[in-house]
Structures are given as C-alpha cells and as structure tokens.
Amino acid sequence: MKKIIIYEEKVKRELGDLFGLFFEDLNHAADGGMYAELVQNRSFEFCSMDNPEYNGFTAWEKSQNINWEIRENNGLNEENKHYLHVDGKEKEWISNNGFNNGIYMKCGENYILSFWGRTEAKEAKINIELSENADDHRKVCAETEFVIKGRKWEKYEAVIEANITICKGQLKIILQKEESLDLDMVSLFPKDTFCGRKNGMRKDIAEALCEMNPKFLRFPGGCLTHTGSLDGNARDSMYRWKKTLGPVEKRPARKNTWGYNQTLGIGYYEYFLFCEDIGAKPIPVLPGGFNPHTGEGVPISELGDWVQEVLDLIEFANGDLNTKWGSIRADLGHPQPFGMEYIAIGNEEIGEGFFERYSYFHKAIRKKYPKIKIINSAGPFSTGEGYNMGWKSAKKNGSDFIDEHYYSSPEWFLANMHHYEDYDASGTKVFLGEYASWGNTYYNALVEAAYMTHLERSAAVGLACYAPLLCNIDYVNWKPNMIWFDNCRILKTANYYVQQLFMKYQGTEELVFDTEGLNEILPLIEREWLDGEITITGNDTSGIISNIKIDEEGQKRKEVEGFFLEADQREYILTKTKSKHVIVEFNFSRREGRKGIKVTFGKKDKNNYLQWEFGGWDNWDSNIISVENGKSSVISHRIFHVENIPYTLKIDIDGYRIRTWINREMFNDTKYRLPELEELYISASSNRESGEKILKVVNLTGEEKKVQIYLQKDRYFDMPTSKRLGKINIVSLKGHGLTDENTFDNPDKIVPVEEIIEESDRKMEYVFEPHSFYVLIFEGNKREH
Ligand code: AHR
C-alpha cells in the first residue's frame, strides 16, 4: 500500500514569506493594464524614442477641419511639458481611442473625467462625450460640458455616470463654438478602483492578485529597472524611484524598455499602497548603477548618489515623520511607515561591473539599516558563469538573498526537481524572483506545481515568484504570462490557479513527512545518448566555416568541406551520428553580423535538440541549451563576445556530457539531464495560527494513485497518536487534458474544485487522479490526542 505519513510536530523550517508576486510594466501591465487610467497618451508626451511609431498625437484623432499642434512652450510643468493646442470651429472635435480597441465603460458606473486647460480667449466651451460607433449611429455613454476660462492652466474635473456599456469607445472633445485652447492631462478613471484609491488600480486585475494572498510583491520590474541611461533625467533612464512621486501631471514621461511609454502613474507610492492593500510585503528592485545590456556603469566616484537613493527609499518607506523622506511620505498621505523589510539591488546583472558596485550598496544599507534584508542578483540563468559570479558576491558580502531567474522547458523542471536540495541553507537564501515553464497549458501548470512542492521543501529557498504576471492581449512583449486581459476582461490561466493555491495555502512552517511505496521513477524521454544530426546555423551572422573534422567513436576521422555560412538561418548539416561519443572541430571567421553561430547536436527533429550558442543572446554568451518540444532551457552559460577574428571551435559530446572549446580553451562543460517523473510530488506544512495541516500532492503520471494518509505526532511514535482526522477541505485541479488551456471563450475550463470530507478514522485513503494537483487542508485544533 502506498502511504504518506505527516508528522504534525516535526517542524522542518519556517516558511516565512515564501510565495509572492512579481509585477513589471511589460505587456502593458501597468499603463493600459492594472493602472486604471483609460486614456492613452493623456499628456501628449508619447514620442519616437518610446517607440518608433509613436508621436505626440498617438491614440488621438481629429475631425478634418480642426487644427492641432503639440506644443511645449509654457507647458503645464517642466518634467511633462508637451500639450495639445487646438483651433477650430463649432462641432470640430478631437478624440482619444484609449487602449486596445477603445475605451470600456460599464453601465451604471461612475467615472472621473478630468483635464488641464487654458485659453487666450475669454472662454472656451467644450463638450466631452464618451461614445462608441454602433452599426449606423453613435451610442453616447456619457457626456458633460466644461467652460475653460483664463490664460493660466487650470484643472477641470467632473464625475460622470455611464448610461450604457461601451467596449470600443472614444473620449471625444467637441468644440461648442469657434475656439482656440490648450489641453493637457486628459484623463478618465473609473471611480470604483481597487480599494477606492484615487489614481488607483483597475479593480478586476487588482482583485485577482489580491485573491492570491501573496506574501510579497517584487516591483517595479526586471529589465525595466536596469535598462537605459545612467542619466536620471534622461527619458530613457534606468528606473529612478524619486521621479515617480508626487502629482501625476508632474511625473516625467519615461521610455519603457519594452517599447512603449510609461506614464509612471503607478509610482513608488502607489506600489507601496498597493502592497498594503493586498497584504503583500514590498520588495523593490533598484538599479545598481550598471547596465548589463551595455556593460556601462556609473563611475565608482559617482556611485555615492546612487547608494544614497537606495538609503532614501528605505527612509521613505520606513522613516518616521522627523526624517526628510518619512515626512515626504506623510505629505503624500501615509504617515504610518510601510514597514519595508527587503530591498533588491540589481536584476539579472551579469558582469564584474555590477558586483564591484553591489558591495558599496550592500555595505551602506547594512550599516544604516541592519535589519533590512538585502537581495543580490544571479543573472538570467539557473547555472553558469553569471550565476556563479552572483553567488560568489552574495557569499562574500553576506547578502541575505540572491535573486535567481530561469525560464525553462517543462522537461527541464522535471529533470531538476531536486535543484536546491544540496544548497547550503545557512547563509544566503535563494529568491527565485522569476521562473516559468514556457506555457499556459494544464501540463505547464502541473509541472510548476510539482516544482513548487520542492520549493516548499528546499530549506535554501526563501522567496519565489512566477513571471511575468500580466499581459494585455493586444500588446504582447512576452509569453507566457500568468494573467491575460483586454480592456474589459481578464483571463486567469491554469498557472494562476497553481500559484494561488500555493499562496492561499502556504503554511507557516514546513512539516516532515515520510512516504512508503511511492518511490518509482518513470523516465520521460527514452534516450541512451545524444545521437542525431549535427548542424551549423548563422545567428544573424555570415562567415566562413572551414577545416571541419568529425571524430566518432570507433570510426575513421571524417573531414567535411568548408563553406560560406549565410546569415539567413539556413541549417548546414555536418553529419548525422549514432555514436555515443563524437567530437567536431572547425574554424569560424565572422564576416558580417553582430552575433555568432549555433551548433545544433543530438537533433531528433526540429523541436527536440541541443545547441551550442556561440555568441548567443545579444552576443554575450557561449551557452548550451536543450530544446524539448520546442521549449528551450539554458543548461550551461559562459560570458563570451564574438568578434570579427578567426576562431577554432570544438565541441565534444560524450554520452550526456557536453564540452566546448574556444581557441583551445575549454568553455562549457555540462551534463544534459533527462526528465523523469516521480510517482507523486508532495509537500506538507502547518499553519500555526489556525492549527491546520496542509498536504500538497501533484500526480503528473497518467495513472491514479491510491494512498493512505496518516497524521501522527512524530516519526518515533510507533502508533499514530491522532485519533481522528476530522474535517478535511480538499481543493484540486483535476480531470483536464494536458494541452488544455483557459481561453477567453472558456475562461473557467481549468479552475480549482472543492470538496469537504469528514474522516473519523486516524488515517484516510484517498485516490489522486491522473494528472492532478491537490491541496488537502486538515482542520486545526480539533484533534484528540
Ligand atoms: O519577466 C520578463 C523579463 O525576463 C524580465 O524583465 C527580466 O528580468 C527577465 O529577463
């Protein structure tokens, strides 16, 4: 019989703030997403630096005979100086299309309509209409009139009620007579934002996050924080928190690294408030004065300002009213400190330049705020040179956490379930700040659930969050994402529900458990070694491949004629091998292009292979990747930049071991791990406050598993001491095909189901269905001992 025995009094570790969320304004997650503003380009600041297709009129239209102009002289304020000047006759109009297909307004809801205006004339009368084009007419949802007076900028505001629902609406400003006026910050907000905050969050999205019960929120982003200019006043600067405070009309427009404009409407103050509203601890990520994409770093002599900026943020979050930044927070409306406990310096930084600078931040924070937990950065992969550099720096400096990121195939996760088992849990802890298994299918979600049971069980892991979180379906920068949305609907993926169940039912402490009869391991890919085609492809690069020599175990050396490699992604087949051990050596000279080449090996078909990326990503890497079912994972990483010089390259594939040499120096050395399935993936915890015991079980196999579950005091008691199990709440995801996904047409296809059972015995027998994830919550405090 298969058994799971949970030891109620055998606590392994505190689970702390283990599971939380990561928010980044990519995929229009903030602007056009969770930030409830319905007008796009409200302050006419869009420009081609944000996106080559943008200009000051983006998202705006006009009637034929109206004159308009983007102006900047004597603007509303210094940081945000562009505005719209309009001249026209009665009935001429301008209109804003919002995001997606237009503005969504719901019948019966109230909206705050506002703008800043001025006129040279005595007055200017305008009508603002929220409407949408129906088949042959215009449906008006709400309208109101304003009279603009005076040469000085004034704010005009009205609350309007939507009389009908519109989904593809426009905000239309119609002149009431011949007029000339200036407009800026044209804004439309639902009144009913999340927690009723002004300048707040879109309710359905924010509620979906709140309902997850996250322990923390990492923000304001990943690449978004550290990409850009070191000049804090530049439009494309790194994310500098001080620029995001104060009246929204004074916040500068920012180039968002994901190819759009960032209003900074959600700034640091709003992030802190949001954390408070959803009960999550804030984890801000600040740039470390180093851009890993360009290798550019602020001179050490000028680093003091950057370090001070971090100290000021801590003061802003936690300082009392006598401090400068504490009193600024109070003036903004929050006299109570936010109680920030964590701070992260850097995101995916690679390069000594970052680690040299990190130490300065670390020392200063430790000295002034010894209780703040400091998070270092381990680069974008689960392994390799950047990863090791990060860990070395974390150990040297005594970082409390190190931020790890990896996006890998489900097969990688299945091969690496025990990734953190051997990690030392006594020093720096892992913050798995970004991870996902490249998909929103039920299978992806189940694999992530299995991996999360191991995150719960790994003492070295202190914090973990899935990424990315949000995506507007019309502005996709990255796939997959946890929640998709358009202007009026949201779609929670199967991955969302897995994350939610882990957060909602995160215990306060991990419990020890034993299993019996659950030790079978099932191989997922049957493969003796990495046989198959070996090919070369130019990675947007052309060049000469020559002197190709192939040595296969037990065979005569094969020499292949060289060739000119076109930069057109054509694959040049060198050989097809059945051998366990094969060595390929050749020369490569780049002629044109910025990157290098890809050597594919162990190729079974176009979706299943391994690859040496020589000059991969942005010509930063010599990586080995594995690809299963079209999804890739980095399994070895070295930093390397390809130049226009001759190289001697060698790859040695011996069984599952892969080694590479560049100019006779060994570079990559790694082993491909085959994915396998464990019979069940299990974790156990208890909730100190409620006394509940929580068992999580993932069955990734295609067979049901009948298991006896025991709760007993400790491992060394012969007899279980619990007399009855009592009420058990069981929440599960089950009964779906592995390729199933939630869609906007069928958003509730994969949702948790709940059942409650009473068990009067000291053990229970339960059948875990094939392809399923269960959370069993045993009620607290009622156990007879
Ligand atoms: O989550 C998307 C991006 O992935 C993040 O910005 C970055 O940190 C990582 O590369």
PDB file of C-alpha atoms and ligand atoms in Angstrom, residues 22 24 26 218 221-224 226 258 347-348 380 405 407 434 467-468 478, ligand 1:
ATOM      1  CA  PHE A  22       6.393  39.875  -9.388  1.00  0.00           C
ATOM      2  CA  GLU A  24       6.654  44.536 -14.138  1.00  0.00           C
ATOM      3  CA  LEU A  26       5.789  44.919 -19.664  1.00  0.00           C
ATOM      4  CA  ARG A 218       8.528  42.309  -6.217  1.00  0.00           C
ATOM      5  CA  GLY A 221      10.272  45.245 -12.787  1.00  0.00           C
ATOM      6  CA  GLY A 222      13.113  43.210 -14.087  1.00  0.00           C
ATOM      7  CA  CYS A 223      14.826  44.524 -17.211  1.00  0.00           C
ATOM      8  CA  LEU A 224      12.737  47.670 -16.867  1.00  0.00           C
ATOM      9  CA  HIS A 226      18.238  48.399 -15.054  1.00  0.00           C
ATOM     10  CA  TRP A 258       9.543  47.150 -23.570  1.00  0.00           C
ATOM     11  CA  ASN A 347      18.094  42.386 -11.726  1.00  0.00           C
ATOM     12  CA  GLU A 348      19.807  39.663 -13.747  1.00  0.00           C
ATOM     13  CA  PRO A 380      19.262  35.249 -16.083  1.00  0.00           C
ATOM     14  CA  HIS A 405      15.783  33.710 -12.731  1.00  0.00           C
ATOM     15  CA  TYR A 407      12.567  30.353 -17.936  1.00  0.00           C
ATOM     16  CA  GLU A 434      11.392  34.892 -11.972  1.00  0.00           C
ATOM     17  CA  ALA A 467       6.955  35.670 -14.074  1.00  0.00           C
ATOM     18  CA  PRO A 468       5.654  37.537 -15.933  1.00  0.00           C
ATOM     19  CA  TRP A 478       6.489  38.172 -23.599  1.00  0.00           C
TER      20      TRP A 478
HETATM   21  O1  AHR B   1       9.930  38.679 -16.940  1.00  0.00           O
HETATM   22  C1  AHR B   1      10.364  39.220 -18.149  1.00  0.00           C
HETATM   23  C2  AHR B   1      11.810  39.601 -18.147  1.00  0.00           C
HETATM   24  O2  AHR B   1      12.591  38.456 -18.015  1.00  0.00           O
HETATM   25  C3  AHR B   1      12.272  40.460 -17.019  1.00  0.00           C
HETATM   26  O3  AHR B   1      12.150  41.804 -17.285  1.00  0.00           O
HETATM   27  C4  AHR B   1      13.723  40.153 -16.894  1.00  0.00           C
HETATM   28  O4  AHR B   1      14.186  40.281 -15.591  1.00  0.00           O
HETATM   29  C5  AHR B   1      13.838  38.771 -17.467  1.00  0.00           C
HETATM   30  O5  AHR B   1      14.777  38.730 -18.455  1.00  0.00           O
END
